Amino acid sequence: MIALLHHVLTAPTAPAIDSIDTLRARMRDVAAAFPLPFDRAVVTALACDRVGFAFAAGYQAALQALLPSLPIDRAASLCATEEGGAHPRAIATRLEAIAGGGFVLHGKKRWSTFAPAADDLLVVASIGKDDGGKNRLRVVRVDSKADGVRIDPMPPPPFAPEIPHAEVTLEAVRVRDTDVLEGDGYDRYLKPFRTVEDLHVFGALVAHVCGVARALSWPRDVVEELTASIVTLRAMALADPTAPELHVALGGAFAQVRALLDRIAPLFAAAPADTHARWERDRPLLAIAGTARGKRLQAAWSALDK
């Protein structure tokens, strides 16, 4: 923790990360000194020149936290969303066993974050339905350059356009037994990832703002509050992402971050024109999935009230 805080408060403030390639190189280079995925996200985001790259750092760190076996030098994309959304019942991509061993994968994903720049695709697929009609899901690790994989970049969104998204088409992609991850695809991976991603992405975004604050010599109390938020989110990133108690605390932490960002809006308005323009363009990213977070918080309170 102290090593991370020392870096946040003393590292050079000139942004060095202005592309996906430099982002990937930075995350790889800091891995030895900062083995915890959350710390790597913070250290990387501190040097990012815009929100999109900071988000990407948090996203990659979240996947590494969810699946520690992912190689540090290979970027990944979790491919869940389809035509009907990302709810378990909407997953139509199929993982079918074949004679002689192994599997074959068929399907199509949409809005797969980071897929155009990914080495590995973590594909959520159905192996059929149980006796109650519930979709049984697994997560499959697929090389993005494997035969039968086609990645078509999607138009960039109006905010944080540097974050690449894609449609991923899977046509009879061969899968080894060892590439099917252990555990239920929803309970073990997809459901907890929503929380893991929130923690790592918000930590990275706060670190990015902290880098801006230091570079522009904003008041020290702003840097202090941003640093405190990083510490809070880091502690939460080490907790059980399925615990309702964590979701309640997370709701409060997010509210504190949003309130702080509202308070420092005048500082961004007085920043250099390109910094201010990018911040105003990309800030809506913070509100993405707000409805889902609200439902998650409500469900957490309901679980604790029983």
PDB file of N, CA and C in Angstrom, residues 91-169:
ATOM      1  N   ILE A  91     -27.891 -15.376 -23.720  1.00  0.00           N
ATOM      2  CA  ILE A  91     -26.679 -15.945 -24.307  1.00  0.00           C
ATOM      3  C   ILE A  91     -27.061 -17.113 -25.218  1.00  0.00           C
ATOM      4  N   ALA A  92     -26.862 -16.910 -26.515  1.00  0.00           N
ATOM      5  CA  ALA A  92     -27.187 -17.939 -27.513  1.00  0.00           C
ATOM      6  C   ALA A  92     -25.941 -18.609 -28.084  1.00  0.00           C
ATOM      7  N   THR A  93     -24.768 -18.022 -27.867  1.00  0.00           N
ATOM      8  CA  THR A  93     -23.523 -18.643 -28.327  1.00  0.00           C
ATOM      9  C   THR A  93     -23.419 -20.038 -27.722  1.00  0.00           C
ATOM     10  N   ARG A  94     -23.048 -21.030 -28.556  1.00  0.00           N
ATOM     11  CA  ARG A  94     -23.084 -22.429 -28.148  1.00  0.00           C
ATOM     12  C   ARG A  94     -21.681 -23.018 -28.052  1.00  0.00           C
ATOM     13  N   LEU A  95     -21.476 -23.791 -26.993  1.00  0.00           N
ATOM     14  CA  LEU A  95     -20.265 -24.578 -26.827  1.00  0.00           C
ATOM     15  C   LEU A  95     -20.677 -26.041 -26.876  1.00  0.00           C
ATOM     16  N   GLU A  96     -20.259 -26.748 -27.923  1.00  0.00           N
ATOM     17  CA  GLU A  96     -20.708 -28.121 -28.154  1.00  0.00           C
ATOM     18  C   GLU A  96     -19.527 -29.078 -28.132  1.00  0.00           C
ATOM     19  N   ALA A  97     -19.699 -30.177 -27.394  1.00  0.00           N
ATOM     20  CA  ALA A  97     -18.670 -31.218 -27.363  1.00  0.00           C
ATOM     21  C   ALA A  97     -18.622 -31.932 -28.702  1.00  0.00           C
ATOM     22  N   ILE A  98     -17.430 -32.351 -29.091  1.00  0.00           N
ATOM     23  CA  ILE A  98     -17.272 -33.073 -30.357  1.00  0.00           C
ATOM     24  C   ILE A  98     -16.635 -34.430 -30.097  1.00  0.00           C
ATOM     25  N   ALA A  99     -16.893 -35.370 -30.997  1.00  0.00           N
ATOM     26  CA  ALA A  99     -16.356 -36.718 -30.866  1.00  0.00           C
ATOM     27  C   ALA A  99     -14.829 -36.673 -30.852  1.00  0.00           C
ATOM     28  N   GLY A 100     -14.229 -37.438 -29.955  1.00  0.00           N
ATOM     29  CA  GLY A 100     -12.782 -37.494 -29.881  1.00  0.00           C
ATOM     30  C   GLY A 100     -12.175 -36.498 -28.906  1.00  0.00           C
ATOM     31  N   GLY A 101     -13.027 -35.666 -28.305  1.00  0.00           N
ATOM     32  CA  GLY A 101     -12.535 -34.708 -27.327  1.00  0.00           C
ATOM     33  C   GLY A 101     -12.534 -33.290 -27.835  1.00  0.00           C
ATOM     34  N   GLY A 102     -12.610 -32.373 -26.925  1.00  0.00           N
ATOM     35  CA  GLY A 102     -12.632 -30.964 -27.282  1.00  0.00           C
ATOM     36  C   GLY A 102     -14.035 -30.464 -27.563  1.00  0.00           C
ATOM     37  N   PHE A 103     -14.114 -29.219 -27.999  1.00  0.00           N
ATOM     38  CA  PHE A 103     -15.395 -28.568 -28.231  1.00  0.00           C
ATOM     39  C   PHE A 103     -15.325 -27.720 -29.498  1.00  0.00           C
ATOM     40  N   VAL A 104     -16.494 -27.254 -29.905  1.00  0.00           N
ATOM     41  CA  VAL A 104     -16.571 -26.296 -30.993  1.00  0.00           C
ATOM     42  C   VAL A 104     -17.510 -25.172 -30.554  1.00  0.00           C
ATOM     43  N   LEU A 105     -17.160 -23.962 -30.955  1.00  0.00           N
ATOM     44  CA  LEU A 105     -17.857 -22.767 -30.480  1.00  0.00           C
ATOM     45  C   LEU A 105     -18.511 -22.055 -31.654  1.00  0.00           C
ATOM     46  N   HIS A 106     -19.808 -21.726 -31.494  1.00  0.00           N
ATOM     47  CA  HIS A 106     -20.555 -20.998 -32.519  1.00  0.00           C
ATOM     48  C   HIS A 106     -21.278 -19.828 -31.858  1.00  0.00           C
ATOM     49  N   GLY A 107     -21.288 -18.673 -32.510  1.00  0.00           N
ATOM     50  CA  GLY A 107     -22.079 -17.566 -31.978  1.00  0.00           C
ATOM     51  C   GLY A 107     -21.582 -16.216 -32.431  1.00  0.00           C
ATOM     52  N   LYS A 108     -22.241 -15.181 -31.894  1.00  0.00           N
ATOM     53  CA  LYS A 108     -21.878 -13.815 -32.244  1.00  0.00           C
ATOM     54  C   LYS A 108     -22.078 -12.909 -31.038  1.00  0.00           C
ATOM     55  N   LYS A 109     -21.071 -12.094 -30.759  1.00  0.00           N
ATOM     56  CA  LYS A 109     -21.100 -11.161 -29.644  1.00  0.00           C
ATOM     57  C   LYS A 109     -21.101  -9.728 -30.159  1.00  0.00           C
ATOM     58  N   ARG A 110     -21.625  -8.821 -29.348  1.00  0.00           N
ATOM     59  CA  ARG A 110     -21.641  -7.406 -29.706  1.00  0.00           C
ATOM     60  C   ARG A 110     -21.059  -6.579 -28.558  1.00  0.00           C
ATOM     61  N   TRP A 111     -20.527  -5.410 -28.897  1.00  0.00           N
ATOM     62  CA  TRP A 111     -19.972  -4.480 -27.915  1.00  0.00           C
ATOM     63  C   TRP A 111     -18.970  -5.155 -26.983  1.00  0.00           C
ATOM     64  N   SER A 112     -18.122  -5.986 -27.559  1.00  0.00           N
ATOM     65  CA  SER A 112     -17.072  -6.640 -26.771  1.00  0.00           C
ATOM     66  C   SER A 112     -15.943  -5.644 -26.534  1.00  0.00           C
ATOM     67  N   THR A 113     -15.833  -5.194 -25.292  1.00  0.00           N
ATOM     68  CA  THR A 113     -14.858  -4.161 -24.935  1.00  0.00           C
ATOM     69  C   THR A 113     -13.434  -4.652 -25.138  1.00  0.00           C
ATOM     70  N   PHE A 114     -12.636  -3.853 -25.824  1.00  0.00           N
ATOM     71  CA  PHE A 114     -11.209  -4.086 -26.052  1.00  0.00           C
ATOM     72  C   PHE A 114     -10.931  -5.228 -27.033  1.00  0.00           C
ATOM     73  N   ALA A 115     -11.963  -5.839 -27.597  1.00  0.00           N
ATOM     74  CA  ALA A 115     -11.742  -6.989 -28.478  1.00  0.00           C
ATOM     75  C   ALA A 115     -10.813  -6.687 -29.649  1.00  0.00           C
ATOM     76  N   PRO A 116     -10.910  -5.512 -30.313  1.00  0.00           N
ATOM     77  CA  PRO A 116     -10.008  -5.272 -31.447  1.00  0.00           C
ATOM     78  C   PRO A 116      -8.530  -5.269 -31.075  1.00  0.00           C
ATOM     79  N   ALA A 117      -8.220  -5.027 -29.797  1.00  0.00           N
ATOM     80  CA  ALA A 117      -6.828  -4.973 -29.354  1.00  0.00           C
ATOM     81  C   ALA A 117      -6.455  -6.166 -28.480  1.00  0.00           C
ATOM     82  N   ALA A 118      -7.353  -7.136 -28.358  1.00  0.00           N
ATOM     83  CA  ALA A 118      -7.144  -8.241 -27.425  1.00  0.00           C
ATOM     84  C   ALA A 118      -6.382  -9.397 -28.069  1.00  0.00           C
ATOM     85  N   ASP A 119      -5.621 -10.097 -27.227  1.00  0.00           N
ATOM     86  CA  ASP A 119      -4.978 -11.347 -27.632  1.00  0.00           C
ATOM     87  C   ASP A 119      -5.869 -12.536 -27.305  1.00  0.00           C
ATOM     88  N   ASP A 120      -6.596 -12.421 -26.190  1.00  0.00           N
ATOM     89  CA  ASP A 120      -7.465 -13.502 -25.733  1.00  0.00           C
ATOM     90  C   ASP A 120      -8.900 -13.014 -25.589  1.00  0.00           C
ATOM     91  N   LEU A 121      -9.831 -13.824 -26.032  1.00  0.00           N
ATOM     92  CA  LEU A 121     -11.251 -13.550 -25.858  1.00  0.00           C
ATOM     93  C   LEU A 121     -11.791 -14.512 -24.812  1.00  0.00           C
ATOM     94  N   LEU A 122     -12.475 -13.965 -23.821  1.00  0.00           N
ATOM     95  CA  LEU A 122     -13.132 -14.786 -22.801  1.00  0.00           C
ATOM     96  C   LEU A 122     -14.608 -14.823 -23.152  1.00  0.00           C
ATOM     97  N   VAL A 123     -15.009 -15.889 -23.820  1.00  0.00           N
ATOM     98  CA  VAL A 123     -16.334 -15.971 -24.434  1.00  0.00           C
ATOM     99  C   VAL A 123     -17.302 -16.693 -23.506  1.00  0.00           C
ATOM    100  N   VAL A 124     -18.411 -16.037 -23.210  1.00  0.00           N
ATOM    101  CA  VAL A 124     -19.469 -16.656 -22.412  1.00  0.00           C
ATOM    102  C   VAL A 124     -20.382 -17.418 -23.374  1.00  0.00           C
ATOM    103  N   ALA A 125     -20.525 -18.715 -23.122  1.00  0.00           N
ATOM    104  CA  ALA A 125     -21.287 -19.570 -24.042  1.00  0.00           C
ATOM    105  C   ALA A 125     -22.187 -20.519 -23.265  1.00  0.00           C
ATOM    106  N   SER A 126     -23.225 -20.982 -23.943  1.00  0.00           N
ATOM    107  CA  SER A 126     -24.180 -21.915 -23.346  1.00  0.00           C
ATOM    108  C   SER A 126     -23.820 -23.354 -23.702  1.00  0.00           C
ATOM    109  N   ILE A 127     -23.964 -24.247 -22.740  1.00  0.00           N
ATOM    110  CA  ILE A 127     -23.805 -25.685 -23.009  1.00  0.00           C
ATOM    111  C   ILE A 127     -25.166 -26.378 -22.955  1.00  0.00           C
ATOM    112  N   GLY A 128     -26.237 -25.586 -23.025  1.00  0.00           N
ATOM    113  CA  GLY A 128     -27.591 -26.128 -22.982  1.00  0.00           C
ATOM    114  C   GLY A 128     -28.339 -25.664 -21.746  1.00  0.00           C
ATOM    115  N   LYS A 129     -29.537 -26.162 -21.565  1.00  0.00           N
ATOM    116  CA  LYS A 129     -30.363 -25.764 -20.429  1.00  0.00           C
ATOM    117  C   LYS A 129     -30.520 -26.912 -19.445  1.00  0.00           C
ATOM    118  N   ASP A 130     -30.690 -26.556 -18.182  1.00  0.00           N
ATOM    119  CA  ASP A 130     -30.903 -27.584 -17.174  1.00  0.00           C
ATOM    120  C   ASP A 130     -32.368 -28.004 -17.167  1.00  0.00           C
ATOM    121  N   ASP A 131     -32.730 -28.879 -16.237  1.00  0.00           N
ATOM    122  CA  ASP A 131     -34.094 -29.406 -16.202  1.00  0.00           C
ATOM    123  C   ASP A 131     -35.134 -28.324 -15.945  1.00  0.00           C
ATOM    124  N   GLY A 132     -34.702 -27.215 -15.333  1.00  0.00           N
ATOM    125  CA  GLY A 132     -35.636 -26.129 -15.063  1.00  0.00           C
ATOM    126  C   GLY A 132     -35.678 -25.096 -16.168  1.00  0.00           C
ATOM    127  N   GLY A 133     -34.951 -25.344 -17.260  1.00  0.00           N
ATOM    128  CA  GLY A 133     -34.935 -24.406 -18.378  1.00  0.00           C
ATOM    129  C   GLY A 133     -33.930 -23.280 -18.230  1.00  0.00           C
ATOM    130  N   LYS A 134     -33.071 -23.358 -17.221  1.00  0.00           N
ATOM    131  CA  LYS A 134     -32.068 -22.319 -17.005  1.00  0.00           C
ATOM    132  C   LYS A 134     -30.865 -22.545 -17.911  1.00  0.00           C
ATOM    133  N   ASN A 135     -30.402 -21.466 -18.514  1.00  0.00           N
ATOM    134  CA  ASN A 135     -29.243 -21.531 -19.406  1.00  0.00           C
ATOM    135  C   ASN A 135     -27.993 -21.873 -18.589  1.00  0.00           C
ATOM    136  N   ARG A 136     -27.300 -22.940 -18.984  1.00  0.00           N
ATOM    137  CA  ARG A 136     -26.058 -23.317 -18.310  1.00  0.00           C
ATOM    138  C   ARG A 136     -24.899 -22.709 -19.081  1.00  0.00           C
ATOM    139  N   LEU A 137     -24.099 -21.892 -18.399  1.00  0.00           N
ATOM    140  CA  LEU A 137     -23.057 -21.116 -19.073  1.00  0.00           C
ATOM    141  C   LEU A 137     -21.656 -21.553 -18.658  1.00  0.00           C
ATOM    142  N   ARG A 138     -20.749 -21.404 -19.595  1.00  0.00           N
ATOM    143  CA  ARG A 138     -19.328 -21.583 -19.344  1.00  0.00           C
ATOM    144  C   ARG A 138     -18.573 -20.411 -19.977  1.00  0.00           C
ATOM    145  N   VAL A 139     -17.372 -20.196 -19.523  1.00  0.00           N
ATOM    146  CA  VAL A 139     -16.497 -19.192 -20.140  1.00  0.00           C
ATOM    147  C   VAL A 139     -15.346 -19.928 -20.812  1.00  0.00           C
ATOM    148  N   VAL A 140     -15.088 -19.547 -22.050  1.00  0.00           N
ATOM    149  CA  VAL A 140     -14.076 -20.211 -22.859  1.00  0.00           C
ATOM    150  C   VAL A 140     -13.001 -19.206 -23.244  1.00  0.00           C
ATOM    151  N   ARG A 141     -11.760 -19.573 -23.069  1.00  0.00           N
ATOM    152  CA  ARG A 141     -10.647 -18.723 -23.492  1.00  0.00           C
ATOM    153  C   ARG A 141     -10.270 -19.065 -24.928  1.00  0.00           C
ATOM    154  N   VAL A 142     -10.325 -18.063 -25.803  1.00  0.00           N
ATOM    155  CA  VAL A 142     -10.081 -18.261 -27.230  1.00  0.00           C
ATOM    156  C   VAL A 142      -9.027 -17.271 -27.708  1.00  0.00           C
ATOM    157  N   ASP A 143      -8.066 -17.762 -28.461  1.00  0.00           N
ATOM    158  CA  ASP A 143      -7.092 -16.868 -29.079  1.00  0.00           C
ATOM    159  C   ASP A 143      -7.811 -16.009 -30.118  1.00  0.00           C
ATOM    160  N   SER A 144      -7.583 -14.706 -30.073  1.00  0.00           N
ATOM    161  CA  SER A 144      -8.311 -13.808 -30.972  1.00  0.00           C
ATOM    162  C   SER A 144      -7.974 -14.048 -32.445  1.00  0.00           C
ATOM    163  N   LYS A 145      -6.873 -14.749 -32.703  1.00  0.00           N
ATOM    164  CA  LYS A 145      -6.474 -15.023 -34.088  1.00  0.00           C
ATOM    165  C   LYS A 145      -6.759 -16.465 -34.497  1.00  0.00           C
ATOM    166  N   ALA A 146      -7.531 -17.175 -33.693  1.00  0.00           N
ATOM    167  CA  ALA A 146      -7.846 -18.573 -34.009  1.00  0.00           C
ATOM    168  C   ALA A 146      -8.712 -18.664 -35.258  1.00  0.00           C
ATOM    169  N   ASP A 147      -8.623 -19.787 -35.936  1.00  0.00           N
ATOM    170  CA  ASP A 147      -9.465 -20.032 -37.111  1.00  0.00           C
ATOM    171  C   ASP A 147     -10.935 -19.957 -36.708  1.00  0.00           C
ATOM    172  N   GLY A 148     -11.730 -19.272 -37.508  1.00  0.00           N
ATOM    173  CA  GLY A 148     -13.155 -19.147 -37.244  1.00  0.00           C
ATOM    174  C   GLY A 148     -13.535 -17.926 -36.437  1.00  0.00           C
ATOM    175  N   VAL A 149     -12.554 -17.156 -35.968  1.00  0.00           N
ATOM    176  CA  VAL A 149     -12.820 -15.931 -35.199  1.00  0.00           C
ATOM    177  C   VAL A 149     -12.731 -14.726 -36.138  1.00  0.00           C
ATOM    178  N   ARG A 150     -13.775 -13.911 -36.146  1.00  0.00           N
ATOM    179  CA  ARG A 150     -13.741 -12.662 -36.906  1.00  0.00           C
ATOM    180  C   ARG A 150     -14.109 -11.516 -35.972  1.00  0.00           C
ATOM    181  N   ILE A 151     -13.287 -10.487 -35.966  1.00  0.00           N
ATOM    182  CA  ILE A 151     -13.493  -9.333 -35.096  1.00  0.00           C
ATOM    183  C   ILE A 151     -13.718  -8.107 -35.968  1.00  0.00           C
ATOM    184  N   ASP A 152     -14.913  -7.540 -35.879  1.00  0.00           N
ATOM    185  CA  ASP A 152     -15.283  -6.370 -36.668  1.00  0.00           C
ATOM    186  C   ASP A 152     -15.460  -5.176 -35.732  1.00  0.00           C
ATOM    187  N   PRO A 153     -14.528  -4.211 -35.770  1.00  0.00           N
ATOM    188  CA  PRO A 153     -14.656  -3.044 -34.894  1.00  0.00           C
ATOM    189  C   PRO A 153     -15.987  -2.330 -35.089  1.00  0.00           C
ATOM    190  N   MET A 154     -16.572  -1.888 -33.977  1.00  0.00           N
ATOM    191  CA  MET A 154     -17.828  -1.147 -34.016  1.00  0.00           C
ATOM    192  C   MET A 154     -17.534   0.353 -33.986  1.00  0.00           C
ATOM    193  N   PRO A 155     -18.477   1.174 -34.451  1.00  0.00           N
ATOM    194  CA  PRO A 155     -18.245   2.630 -34.423  1.00  0.00           C
ATOM    195  C   PRO A 155     -17.959   3.094 -33.007  1.00  0.00           C
ATOM    196  N   PRO A 156     -17.023   4.022 -32.837  1.00  0.00           N
ATOM    197  CA  PRO A 156     -16.698   4.494 -31.489  1.00  0.00           C
ATOM    198  C   PRO A 156     -17.873   5.245 -30.876  1.00  0.00           C
ATOM    199  N   PRO A 157     -18.054   5.131 -29.557  1.00  0.00           N
ATOM    200  CA  PRO A 157     -19.121   5.877 -28.878  1.00  0.00           C
ATOM    201  C   PRO A 157     -18.766   7.359 -28.825  1.00  0.00           C
ATOM    202  N   PRO A 158     -19.726   8.212 -28.473  1.00  0.00           N
ATOM    203  CA  PRO A 158     -19.455   9.656 -28.418  1.00  0.00           C
ATOM    204  C   PRO A 158     -18.526  10.053 -27.289  1.00  0.00           C
ATOM    205  N   PHE A 159     -18.385   9.219 -26.270  1.00  0.00           N
ATOM    206  CA  PHE A 159     -17.462   9.504 -25.181  1.00  0.00           C
ATOM    207  C   PHE A 159     -16.407   8.396 -25.121  1.00  0.00           C
ATOM    208  N   ALA A 160     -15.224   8.746 -24.664  1.00  0.00           N
ATOM    209  CA  ALA A 160     -14.101   7.809 -24.568  1.00  0.00           C
ATOM    210  C   ALA A 160     -13.979   6.943 -25.827  1.00  0.00           C
ATOM    211  N   PRO A 161     -13.881   7.569 -27.007  1.00  0.00           N
ATOM    212  CA  PRO A 161     -13.836   6.790 -28.248  1.00  0.00           C
ATOM    213  C   PRO A 161     -12.575   5.958 -28.390  1.00  0.00           C
ATOM    214  N   GLU A 162     -11.568   6.207 -27.536  1.00  0.00           N
ATOM    215  CA  GLU A 162     -10.330   5.427 -27.615  1.00  0.00           C
ATOM    216  C   GLU A 162     -10.516   3.984 -27.144  1.00  0.00           C
ATOM    217  N   ILE A 163     -11.609   3.713 -26.423  1.00  0.00           N
ATOM    218  CA  ILE A 163     -11.863   2.347 -25.957  1.00  0.00           C
ATOM    219  C   ILE A 163     -12.450   1.550 -27.118  1.00  0.00           C
ATOM    220  N   PRO A 164     -11.740   0.575 -27.654  1.00  0.00           N
ATOM    221  CA  PRO A 164     -12.253  -0.157 -28.816  1.00  0.00           C
ATOM    222  C   PRO A 164     -13.314  -1.192 -28.432  1.00  0.00           C
ATOM    223  N   HIS A 165     -14.331  -1.304 -29.275  1.00  0.00           N
ATOM    224  CA  HIS A 165     -15.367  -2.322 -29.124  1.00  0.00           C
ATOM    225  C   HIS A 165     -15.528  -3.045 -30.460  1.00  0.00           C
ATOM    226  N   ALA A 166     -16.120  -4.238 -30.401  1.00  0.00           N
ATOM    227  CA  ALA A 166     -16.239  -4.991 -31.649  1.00  0.00           C
ATOM    228  C   ALA A 166     -17.390  -5.976 -31.597  1.00  0.00           C
ATOM    229  N   GLU A 167     -17.830  -6.361 -32.785  1.00  0.00           N
ATOM    230  CA  GLU A 167     -18.648  -7.550 -32.956  1.00  0.00           C
ATOM    231  C   GLU A 167     -17.693  -8.716 -33.164  1.00  0.00           C
ATOM    232  N   VAL A 168     -17.942  -9.784 -32.444  1.00  0.00           N
ATOM    233  CA  VAL A 168     -17.080 -10.963 -32.543  1.00  0.00           C
ATOM    234  C   VAL A 168     -17.918 -12.128 -33.061  1.00  0.00           C
ATOM    235  N   THR A 169     -17.531 -12.639 -34.221  1.00  0.00           N
ATOM    236  CA  THR A 169     -18.234 -13.772 -34.822  1.00  0.00           C
ATOM    237  C   THR A 169     -17.390 -15.024 -34.636  1.00  0.00           C
TER     238      THR A 169
END
